[in-house]
Amino acid sequence: MSGKEIMFSPVQLGSIQLKNRLVMAPLTRMRAIAGDVPNPLAKTYYAQRASAGLIITEATQISPLGMGYPATPGIYSAAQTAAWKEIVDAVHAKGGAIVAQLWHVGRISHSSLHPEQGLPEAPSAIAASGQTYGADWKLHDYETPKAMSLDDIARLLKEFEMAAMNAKAAGFDGIEIHSANGYLLDQFLQDKTNQRTDQYGGSIENRLRLLGEVIESVSKVFPSDRVGVRLSPYGTFNDMADSDPVALFTAAIHKLNTYKLAYVHMIEPRSTSAGGGDQVYEDAPITSEMFRKAYQGQFITAGGYDQTMGEKVLEEGLADAVAYGRLYISNPDLAERFQKNASLNPYNRTTFYGGQELGYTDYPTL
């Protein structure tokens, strides 16, 4: 089959059936309303894109302390869960599949976003360099986070389990654990941010421990073949680095092989800014080539793909599905446009974060 024929053939990721291999990547849009409840417009936004084989929701915090930016939605309250249920029902009504991406940002936060909980939490008390948006939508220096105690980690595992229960109550087809882009679980993986001396730090095996425990916690709610994991090897976004990323992420893949997951979702380092810019680093390592062979299950690749590149990576067997982010923002009917080789709407970066309909639900379809 040609790459295009593969792209429009069905595929099963664990127990999740996809009608094609186009995945809408998780896209932070910062449009939640009071109580960190998804915006009523989100129902329209996601339903417009239901021709994707799979929609992965925007990153959704599992607790108030998991929040890292203003107006991002949560999945820890009854009101949030009810709003997500309406979104899921709207996507299912149009024949789509949708999973919730569960998120805790760790140190990439600011105490103004969760004043009752205080400082952000992280594996170690190491501040990220740079600035982030506080509750006032203005930039603030990163604070030095509180190093998590064993009690904090036990609480975190309960929060992941509760978030999975809410995702199940909302009717999601599965969940994706966000362990990429310099957020909390990635901070535990990489040794620039994890300098612990207990069972969660030091050796690669210890740094992988929390990710394994999170998978086990959410797998009490969803069978593991409805759970995906997102990773970003070599990603530098949010001031991340590891002294031996090949050894770390190879070990991570071997560990993930033991769980019989729905999929592993990897971000290509050439597009590491996580939506923060359009720069593509052509000489970056290609993780789908490095890690695909090691992973025994279904593999989603993301990061700066166009149609031709997506078809090529499928044809070469380096992925089972391809995730598109910015192109899905501006092309709700991206699948139909790819199928017809139609021209694409350009995206307007100034409307990515915050706001209402403009640049959210008003992009035209064919």
mmCIF file of C-alpha atoms in Angstrom:
data_model
loop_
_atom_site.group_PDB
_atom_site.id
_atom_site.type_symbol
_atom_site.label_atom_id
_atom_site.label_comp_id
_atom_site.label_asym_id
_atom_site.label_seq_id
_atom_site.Cartn_x
_atom_site.Cartn_y
_atom_site.Cartn_z
ATOM 1 C CA MET A 1 0.000 0.000 0.000
ATOM 2 C CA SER A 2 1.058 3.567 -0.599
ATOM 3 C CA GLY A 3 1.590 5.864 2.356
ATOM 4 C CA LYS A 4 -1.698 7.583 1.593
ATOM 5 C CA GLU A 5 -3.590 4.272 1.465
ATOM 6 C CA ILE A 6 -2.049 3.305 4.807
ATOM 7 C CA MET A 7 -2.985 6.716 6.273
ATOM 8 C CA PHE A 8 -6.641 6.098 5.417
ATOM 9 C CA SER A 9 -6.738 2.463 6.495
ATOM 10 C CA PRO A 10 -8.144 1.535 9.910
ATOM 11 C CA VAL A 11 -5.865 0.568 12.788
ATOM 12 C CA GLN A 12 -6.385 -0.697 16.303
ATOM 13 C CA LEU A 13 -4.385 0.873 19.132
ATOM 14 C CA GLY A 14 -4.835 -1.650 21.911
ATOM 15 C CA SER A 15 -8.630 -1.818 22.276
ATOM 16 C CA ILE A 16 -9.205 1.586 20.630
ATOM 17 C CA GLN A 17 -10.435 1.303 17.037
ATOM 18 C CA LEU A 18 -9.371 4.105 14.634
ATOM 19 C CA LYS A 19 -10.996 4.639 11.239
ATOM 20 C CA ASN A 20 -7.789 6.212 9.879
ATOM 21 C CA ARG A 21 -4.259 6.935 11.109
ATOM 22 C CA LEU A 22 -4.544 10.683 11.537
ATOM 23 C CA VAL A 23 -4.377 11.677 15.191
ATOM 24 C CA MET A 24 -5.266 15.122 16.505
ATOM 25 C CA ALA A 25 -2.389 15.881 18.868
ATOM 26 C CA PRO A 26 -3.034 17.263 22.370
ATOM 27 C CA LEU A 27 -3.213 21.060 22.012
ATOM 28 C CA THR A 28 -3.263 23.465 24.933
ATOM 29 C CA ARG A 29 -5.651 26.328 24.043
ATOM 30 C CA MET A 30 -6.203 28.070 27.427
ATOM 31 C CA ARG A 31 -9.921 28.716 27.043
ATOM 32 C CA ALA A 32 -11.388 27.039 30.149
ATOM 33 C CA ILE A 33 -14.033 28.923 32.141
ATOM 34 C CA ALA A 34 -14.433 29.431 35.909
ATOM 35 C CA GLY A 35 -13.592 26.345 37.938
ATOM 36 C CA ASP A 36 -11.193 25.161 35.206
ATOM 37 C CA VAL A 37 -14.215 23.718 33.391
ATOM 38 C CA PRO A 38 -13.855 23.147 29.623
ATOM 39 C CA ASN A 39 -15.299 26.024 27.613
ATOM 40 C CA PRO A 40 -18.787 25.297 26.161
ATOM 41 C CA LEU A 41 -17.207 26.041 22.760
ATOM 42 C CA ALA A 42 -14.895 23.046 23.227
ATOM 43 C CA LYS A 43 -17.806 20.763 22.360
ATOM 44 C CA THR A 44 -18.013 22.373 18.913
ATOM 45 C CA TYR A 45 -14.224 22.515 18.521
ATOM 46 C CA TYR A 46 -13.658 18.808 19.172
ATOM 47 C CA ALA A 47 -16.761 17.647 17.278
ATOM 48 C CA GLN A 48 -15.600 19.630 14.216
ATOM 49 C CA ARG A 49 -12.455 17.471 14.195
ATOM 50 C CA ALA A 50 -14.123 14.079 14.718
ATOM 51 C CA SER A 51 -13.035 12.796 11.272
ATOM 52 C CA ALA A 52 -9.581 12.251 12.797
ATOM 53 C CA GLY A 53 -8.863 8.610 13.571
ATOM 54 C CA LEU A 54 -8.223 9.642 17.173
ATOM 55 C CA ILE A 55 -8.507 12.894 19.102
ATOM 56 C CA ILE A 56 -6.190 13.335 22.090
ATOM 57 C CA THR A 57 -7.585 16.131 24.239
ATOM 58 C CA GLU A 58 -5.627 19.145 25.313
ATOM 59 C CA ALA A 59 -3.552 18.431 28.402
ATOM 60 C CA THR A 60 -5.932 18.322 31.370
ATOM 61 C CA GLN A 61 -4.715 18.763 34.930
ATOM 62 C CA ILE A 62 -5.490 16.026 37.441
ATOM 63 C CA SER A 63 -5.499 18.421 40.427
ATOM 64 C CA PRO A 64 -5.310 22.160 41.203
ATOM 65 C CA LEU A 65 -1.567 21.805 41.848
ATOM 66 C CA GLY A 66 -1.163 20.108 38.477
ATOM 67 C CA MET A 67 -2.133 23.339 36.683
ATOM 68 C CA GLY A 68 0.602 25.287 34.925
ATOM 69 C CA TYR A 69 -1.092 27.964 32.819
ATOM 70 C CA PRO A 70 -4.177 30.145 33.162
ATOM 71 C CA ALA A 71 -7.481 28.776 31.810
ATOM 72 C CA THR A 72 -6.436 25.173 31.223
ATOM 73 C CA PRO A 73 -9.168 22.620 31.983
ATOM 74 C CA GLY A 74 -9.110 20.062 34.780
ATOM 75 C CA ILE A 75 -10.635 16.631 35.235
ATOM 76 C CA TYR A 76 -10.833 16.441 39.046
ATOM 77 C CA SER A 77 -14.276 17.981 39.750
ATOM 78 C CA ALA A 78 -17.863 16.954 38.992
ATOM 79 C CA ALA A 79 -18.449 20.100 36.892
ATOM 80 C CA GLN A 80 -15.329 19.462 34.808
ATOM 81 C CA THR A 81 -16.293 15.817 34.280
ATOM 82 C CA ALA A 82 -19.830 16.785 33.199
ATOM 83 C CA ALA A 83 -18.446 19.239 30.628
ATOM 84 C CA TRP A 84 -16.040 16.608 29.282
ATOM 85 C CA LYS A 85 -18.935 14.141 28.984
ATOM 86 C CA GLU A 86 -20.754 16.553 26.647
ATOM 87 C CA ILE A 87 -17.604 16.863 24.531
ATOM 88 C CA VAL A 88 -17.067 13.092 24.365
ATOM 89 C CA ASP A 89 -20.727 12.515 23.451
ATOM 90 C CA ALA A 90 -20.460 15.089 20.632
ATOM 91 C CA VAL A 91 -17.329 13.426 19.209
ATOM 92 C CA HIS A 92 -18.864 9.951 19.465
ATOM 93 C CA ALA A 93 -22.048 11.185 17.756
ATOM 94 C CA LYS A 94 -19.892 12.032 14.726
ATOM 95 C CA GLY A 95 -18.151 8.651 14.727
ATOM 96 C CA GLY A 96 -14.935 9.830 16.337
ATOM 97 C CA ALA A 97 -12.696 8.341 19.042
ATOM 98 C CA ILE A 98 -11.277 10.486 21.846
ATOM 99 C CA VAL A 99 -8.898 9.976 24.776
ATOM 100 C CA ALA A 100 -8.155 12.343 27.663
ATOM 101 C CA GLN A 101 -4.580 13.460 28.206
ATOM 102 C CA LEU A 102 -3.897 13.497 31.958
ATOM 103 C CA TRP A 103 -1.415 16.147 33.069
ATOM 104 C CA HIS A 104 0.530 17.410 36.018
ATOM 105 C CA VAL A 105 2.995 20.175 35.176
ATOM 106 C CA GLY A 106 5.263 19.831 38.221
ATOM 107 C CA ARG A 107 7.639 22.797 38.462
ATOM 108 C CA ILE A 108 6.351 24.440 35.251
ATOM 109 C CA SER A 109 3.779 26.413 37.193
ATOM 110 C CA HIS A 110 3.327 29.431 39.442
ATOM 111 C CA SER A 111 1.792 29.631 42.906
ATOM 112 C CA SER A 112 -0.709 32.294 41.720
ATOM 113 C CA LEU A 113 -2.453 29.512 39.735
ATOM 114 C CA HIS A 114 -3.062 27.487 42.912
ATOM 115 C CA PRO A 115 -2.765 29.933 45.833
ATOM 116 C CA GLU A 116 -4.305 27.508 48.327
ATOM 117 C CA GLN A 117 -1.774 24.789 47.508
ATOM 118 C CA GLY A 118 1.209 27.148 47.415
ATOM 119 C CA LEU A 119 4.454 26.460 45.603
ATOM 120 C CA PRO A 120 4.632 24.091 42.626
ATOM 121 C CA GLU A 121 5.899 20.563 43.364
ATOM 122 C CA ALA A 122 8.611 18.610 41.569
ATOM 123 C CA PRO A 123 11.001 15.687 42.077
ATOM 124 C CA SER A 124 13.687 18.062 43.353
ATOM 125 C CA ALA A 125 13.792 21.695 44.479
ATOM 126 C CA ILE A 126 15.308 22.955 41.219
ATOM 127 C CA ALA A 127 13.733 25.963 39.506
ATOM 128 C CA ALA A 128 13.353 25.997 35.731
ATOM 129 C CA SER A 129 15.143 28.834 33.988
ATOM 130 C CA GLY A 130 12.954 31.460 32.356
ATOM 131 C CA GLN A 131 9.446 32.741 32.978
ATOM 132 C CA THR A 132 5.875 31.464 32.905
ATOM 133 C CA TYR A 133 2.351 32.887 32.910
ATOM 134 C CA GLY A 134 0.695 33.410 36.264
ATOM 135 C CA ALA A 135 -3.011 33.706 37.003
ATOM 136 C CA ASP A 136 -2.821 37.361 35.863
ATOM 137 C CA TRP A 137 -1.728 36.232 32.337
ATOM 138 C CA LYS A 138 1.564 38.085 32.912
ATOM 139 C CA LEU A 139 5.045 36.567 32.885
ATOM 140 C CA HIS A 140 6.715 35.709 36.198
ATOM 141 C CA ASP A 141 10.050 34.093 37.006
ATOM 142 C CA TYR A 142 9.797 30.387 37.792
ATOM 143 C CA GLU A 143 9.668 29.673 41.494
ATOM 144 C CA THR A 144 11.803 27.045 43.204
ATOM 145 C CA PRO A 145 9.416 24.105 43.600
ATOM 146 C CA LYS A 146 8.885 22.011 46.704
ATOM 147 C CA ALA A 147 10.575 18.593 46.454
ATOM 148 C CA MET A 148 7.849 15.960 46.686
ATOM 149 C CA SER A 149 7.784 13.732 49.752
ATOM 150 C CA LEU A 150 6.792 10.060 49.588
ATOM 151 C CA ASP A 151 3.382 11.139 50.934
ATOM 152 C CA ASP A 152 3.091 13.641 48.069
ATOM 153 C CA ILE A 153 3.858 10.874 45.574
ATOM 154 C CA ALA A 154 1.241 8.593 47.161
ATOM 155 C CA ARG A 155 -1.279 11.446 46.874
ATOM 156 C CA LEU A 156 -0.287 12.011 43.228
ATOM 157 C CA LEU A 157 -0.981 8.363 42.375
ATOM 158 C CA LYS A 158 -4.447 8.672 43.936
ATOM 159 C CA GLU A 159 -5.039 11.863 41.897
ATOM 160 C CA PHE A 160 -4.131 10.059 38.676
ATOM 161 C CA GLU A 161 -6.487 7.226 39.586
ATOM 162 C CA MET A 162 -9.337 9.663 40.375
ATOM 163 C CA ALA A 163 -8.726 11.544 37.106
ATOM 164 C CA ALA A 164 -8.931 8.215 35.249
ATOM 165 C CA MET A 165 -12.215 7.462 37.035
ATOM 166 C CA ASN A 166 -13.586 10.841 35.932
ATOM 167 C CA ALA A 167 -12.400 10.210 32.366
ATOM 168 C CA LYS A 168 -14.213 6.884 32.418
ATOM 169 C CA ALA A 169 -17.373 8.533 33.788
ATOM 170 C CA ALA A 170 -17.163 11.079 30.954
ATOM 171 C CA GLY A 171 -17.129 8.215 28.433
ATOM 172 C CA PHE A 172 -13.621 8.643 27.022
ATOM 173 C CA ASP A 173 -12.288 5.768 24.894
ATOM 174 C CA GLY A 174 -9.083 5.802 26.936
ATOM 175 C CA ILE A 175 -6.480 8.064 28.484
ATOM 176 C CA GLU A 176 -3.003 9.289 27.629
ATOM 177 C CA ILE A 177 -0.451 9.847 30.402
ATOM 178 C CA HIS A 178 1.499 13.034 29.698
ATOM 179 C CA SER A 179 5.109 12.128 30.434
ATOM 180 C CA ALA A 180 6.695 14.567 27.977
ATOM 181 C CA ASN A 181 7.660 18.200 27.378
ATOM 182 C CA GLY A 182 9.305 18.849 30.724
ATOM 183 C CA TYR A 183 6.206 18.362 32.891
ATOM 184 C CA LEU A 184 6.115 16.399 36.144
ATOM 185 C CA LEU A 185 6.558 12.805 34.960
ATOM 186 C CA ASP A 186 9.272 13.883 32.506
ATOM 187 C CA GLN A 187 10.947 15.767 35.389
ATOM 188 C CA PHE A 188 11.156 12.457 37.269
ATOM 189 C CA LEU A 189 12.648 10.718 34.212
ATOM 190 C CA GLN A 190 15.479 13.114 33.384
ATOM 191 C CA ASP A 191 18.493 13.672 35.608
ATOM 192 C CA LYS A 192 18.732 17.440 35.082
ATOM 193 C CA THR A 193 15.507 17.777 37.094
ATOM 194 C CA ASN A 194 15.578 14.620 39.233
ATOM 195 C CA GLN A 195 18.374 14.700 41.803
ATOM 196 C CA ARG A 196 16.628 12.597 44.433
ATOM 197 C CA THR A 197 18.498 10.032 46.508
ATOM 198 C CA ASP A 198 15.504 7.819 47.385
ATOM 199 C CA GLN A 199 13.838 5.047 45.373
ATOM 200 C CA TYR A 200 12.582 7.624 42.818
ATOM 201 C CA GLY A 201 16.012 9.051 41.943
ATOM 202 C CA GLY A 202 19.540 8.126 40.935
ATOM 203 C CA SER A 203 19.528 5.078 38.663
ATOM 204 C CA ILE A 204 17.474 4.968 35.471
ATOM 205 C CA GLU A 205 15.408 2.173 37.018
ATOM 206 C CA ASN A 206 14.544 4.436 39.973
ATOM 207 C CA ARG A 207 13.725 7.413 37.750
ATOM 208 C CA LEU A 208 11.335 5.229 35.729
ATOM 209 C CA ARG A 209 9.571 4.027 38.887
ATOM 210 C CA LEU A 210 6.949 6.784 39.119
ATOM 211 C CA LEU A 211 5.848 6.444 35.481
ATOM 212 C CA GLY A 212 5.328 2.715 36.068
ATOM 213 C CA GLU A 213 3.319 3.393 39.230
ATOM 214 C CA VAL A 214 1.130 5.939 37.405
ATOM 215 C CA ILE A 215 0.410 3.390 34.658
ATOM 216 C CA GLU A 216 -0.506 0.825 37.325
ATOM 217 C CA SER A 217 -2.760 3.348 39.121
ATOM 218 C CA VAL A 218 -4.788 4.321 36.050
ATOM 219 C CA SER A 219 -4.889 0.693 34.880
ATOM 220 C CA LYS A 220 -7.077 -0.067 37.899
ATOM 221 C CA VAL A 221 -9.708 2.020 36.060
ATOM 222 C CA PHE A 222 -9.054 1.535 32.337
ATOM 223 C CA PRO A 223 -7.541 -1.705 31.030
ATOM 224 C CA SER A 224 -3.928 -0.977 30.045
ATOM 225 C CA ASP A 225 -4.828 -1.460 26.355
ATOM 226 C CA ARG A 226 -6.813 1.787 26.649
ATOM 227 C CA VAL A 227 -3.873 3.684 28.167
ATOM 228 C CA GLY A 228 -1.273 5.540 26.087
ATOM 229 C CA VAL A 229 1.942 7.259 27.194
ATOM 230 C CA ARG A 230 3.522 10.351 25.629
ATOM 231 C CA LEU A 231 7.301 10.830 25.736
ATOM 232 C CA SER A 232 9.679 13.447 24.308
ATOM 233 C CA PRO A 233 13.235 12.044 24.091
ATOM 234 C CA TYR A 234 15.849 14.763 23.511
ATOM 235 C CA GLY A 235 13.184 17.410 24.156
ATOM 236 C CA THR A 236 14.678 20.631 25.538
ATOM 237 C CA PHE A 237 11.367 22.452 26.098
ATOM 238 C CA ASN A 238 10.881 23.646 29.691
ATOM 239 C CA ASP A 239 14.619 23.523 30.451
ATOM 240 C CA MET A 240 14.990 19.731 30.200
ATOM 241 C CA ALA A 241 18.017 17.522 29.615
ATOM 242 C CA ASP A 242 19.409 14.126 30.516
ATOM 243 C CA SER A 243 23.023 12.981 30.647
ATOM 244 C CA ASP A 244 22.241 9.816 28.633
ATOM 245 C CA PRO A 245 18.918 10.131 26.788
ATOM 246 C CA VAL A 246 19.439 7.036 24.618
ATOM 247 C CA ALA A 247 19.938 4.785 27.645
ATOM 248 C CA LEU A 248 17.070 6.467 29.540
ATOM 249 C CA PHE A 249 14.452 6.287 26.792
ATOM 250 C CA THR A 250 15.514 2.825 25.611
ATOM 251 C CA ALA A 251 14.986 1.622 29.188
ATOM 252 C CA ALA A 252 11.655 3.481 29.281
ATOM 253 C CA ILE A 253 10.508 1.676 26.117
ATOM 254 C CA HIS A 254 11.551 -1.711 27.542
ATOM 255 C CA LYS A 255 9.570 -0.948 30.692
ATOM 256 C CA LEU A 256 6.522 0.182 28.684
ATOM 257 C CA ASN A 257 6.672 -3.072 26.703
ATOM 258 C CA THR A 258 5.703 -4.917 29.889
ATOM 259 C CA TYR A 259 2.349 -3.109 30.239
ATOM 260 C CA LYS A 260 0.553 -3.993 26.951
ATOM 261 C CA LEU A 261 -0.492 -0.360 26.430
ATOM 262 C CA ALA A 262 -2.769 1.052 23.743
ATOM 263 C CA TYR A 263 0.200 2.965 22.314
ATOM 264 C CA VAL A 264 3.336 4.974 22.929
ATOM 265 C CA HIS A 265 3.267 8.518 21.507
ATOM 266 C CA MET A 266 6.661 10.145 20.871
ATOM 267 C CA ILE A 267 7.448 13.735 19.941
ATOM 268 C CA GLU A 268 10.217 14.200 17.394
ATOM 269 C CA PRO A 269 12.950 16.477 18.801
ATOM 270 C CA ARG A 270 13.094 18.471 15.557
ATOM 271 C CA SER A 271 9.878 20.137 16.766
ATOM 272 C CA THR A 272 10.588 20.444 20.454
ATOM 273 C CA SER A 273 9.057 23.838 21.247
ATOM 274 C CA ALA A 274 5.663 22.233 22.009
ATOM 275 C CA GLY A 275 3.719 24.857 20.082
ATOM 276 C CA GLY A 276 5.841 27.757 21.287
ATOM 277 C CA GLY A 277 7.289 28.420 17.835
ATOM 278 C CA ASP A 278 7.604 27.139 14.287
ATOM 279 C CA GLN A 279 11.323 26.381 14.272
ATOM 280 C CA VAL A 280 12.255 22.895 13.091
ATOM 281 C CA TYR A 281 15.696 21.487 13.900
ATOM 282 C CA GLU A 282 16.603 19.439 10.837
ATOM 283 C CA ASP A 283 19.732 17.873 12.373
ATOM 284 C CA ALA A 284 17.954 16.627 15.502
ATOM 285 C CA PRO A 285 17.951 12.852 16.110
ATOM 286 C CA ILE A 286 14.932 11.023 14.673
ATOM 287 C CA THR A 287 13.361 9.185 17.578
ATOM 288 C CA SER A 288 10.910 7.148 15.496
ATOM 289 C CA GLU A 289 13.956 5.542 13.838
ATOM 290 C CA MET A 290 15.775 5.080 17.160
ATOM 291 C CA PHE A 291 12.991 3.809 19.403
ATOM 292 C CA ARG A 292 10.299 2.338 17.132
ATOM 293 C CA LYS A 293 12.111 -0.982 16.810
ATOM 294 C CA ALA A 294 12.457 -1.324 20.583
ATOM 295 C CA TYR A 295 8.739 -0.814 21.174
ATOM 296 C CA GLN A 296 6.620 -3.933 20.670
ATOM 297 C CA GLY A 297 3.215 -2.210 20.542
ATOM 298 C CA GLN A 298 1.515 0.500 18.507
ATOM 299 C CA PHE A 299 3.451 3.711 17.982
ATOM 300 C CA ILE A 300 2.231 7.278 17.320
ATOM 301 C CA THR A 301 4.732 9.853 16.102
ATOM 302 C CA ALA A 302 4.272 13.633 16.362
ATOM 303 C CA GLY A 303 6.238 16.778 15.655
ATOM 304 C CA GLY A 304 6.327 18.982 12.584
ATOM 305 C CA TYR A 305 4.802 16.533 10.093
ATOM 306 C CA ASP A 306 3.153 17.589 6.846
ATOM 307 C CA GLN A 307 1.089 15.237 4.688
ATOM 308 C CA THR A 308 4.027 13.894 2.638
ATOM 309 C CA MET A 309 6.207 13.262 5.694
ATOM 310 C CA GLY A 310 3.303 11.585 7.495
ATOM 311 C CA GLU A 311 2.621 9.256 4.572
ATOM 312 C CA LYS A 312 6.331 8.424 4.335
ATOM 313 C CA VAL A 313 6.732 7.519 8.024
ATOM 314 C CA LEU A 314 3.689 5.205 7.769
ATOM 315 C CA GLU A 315 4.956 3.621 4.552
ATOM 316 C CA GLU A 316 8.347 2.960 6.149
ATOM 317 C CA GLY A 317 6.651 1.295 9.117
ATOM 318 C CA LEU A 318 8.186 3.743 11.584
ATOM 319 C CA ALA A 319 4.781 4.523 13.090
ATOM 320 C CA ASP A 320 1.244 3.164 13.151
ATOM 321 C CA ALA A 321 -0.349 6.633 13.252
ATOM 322 C CA VAL A 322 0.778 10.253 12.888
ATOM 323 C CA ALA A 323 -0.304 13.095 15.169
ATOM 324 C CA TYR A 324 -0.861 16.589 13.789
ATOM 325 C CA GLY A 325 -1.142 19.663 15.984
ATOM 326 C CA ARG A 326 -1.049 23.100 14.370
ATOM 327 C CA LEU A 327 -2.576 21.777 11.121
ATOM 328 C CA TYR A 328 -5.540 20.477 13.153
ATOM 329 C CA ILE A 329 -6.033 23.868 14.778
ATOM 330 C CA SER A 330 -6.670 25.524 11.410
ATOM 331 C CA ASN A 331 -8.143 22.570 9.488
ATOM 332 C CA PRO A 332 -11.002 20.871 11.336
ATOM 333 C CA ASP A 333 -11.448 18.606 8.289
ATOM 334 C CA LEU A 334 -7.749 17.795 7.934
ATOM 335 C CA ALA A 335 -8.519 14.147 7.110
ATOM 336 C CA GLU A 336 -10.804 15.127 4.214
ATOM 337 C CA ARG A 337 -8.267 17.667 2.946
ATOM 338 C CA PHE A 338 -5.425 15.124 2.993
ATOM 339 C CA GLN A 339 -7.645 12.580 1.254
ATOM 340 C CA LYS A 340 -8.411 15.066 -1.557
ATOM 341 C CA ASN A 341 -4.948 16.675 -1.598
ATOM 342 C CA ALA A 342 -6.797 19.945 -0.973
ATOM 343 C CA SER A 343 -5.095 23.148 0.130
ATOM 344 C CA LEU A 344 -4.888 23.849 3.861
ATOM 345 C CA ASN A 345 -6.049 26.850 5.871
ATOM 346 C CA PRO A 346 -3.058 28.703 7.335
ATOM 347 C CA TYR A 347 -3.103 28.914 11.135
ATOM 348 C CA ASN A 348 -3.065 32.141 13.106
ATOM 349 C CA ARG A 349 -0.574 31.737 15.950
ATOM 350 C CA THR A 350 -1.860 34.826 17.795
ATOM 351 C CA THR A 351 -5.147 33.001 18.519
ATOM 352 C CA PHE A 352 -3.603 29.746 19.800
ATOM 353 C CA TYR A 353 -3.849 30.607 23.506
ATOM 354 C CA GLY A 354 -6.802 32.268 25.202
ATOM 355 C CA GLY A 355 -9.824 33.959 23.631
ATOM 356 C CA GLN A 356 -13.111 32.597 22.321
ATOM 357 C CA GLU A 357 -14.338 31.547 18.840
ATOM 358 C CA LEU A 358 -11.685 33.455 16.875
ATOM 359 C CA GLY A 359 -9.038 30.984 15.753
ATOM 360 C CA TYR A 360 -10.823 28.195 17.650
ATOM 361 C CA THR A 361 -14.158 27.163 16.125
ATOM 362 C CA ASP A 362 -14.273 29.536 13.113
ATOM 363 C CA TYR A 363 -11.808 27.911 10.679
ATOM 364 C CA PRO A 364 -13.661 26.927 7.469
ATOM 365 C CA THR A 365 -14.135 23.385 6.235
ATOM 366 C CA LEU A 366 -13.985 22.459 2.544
#
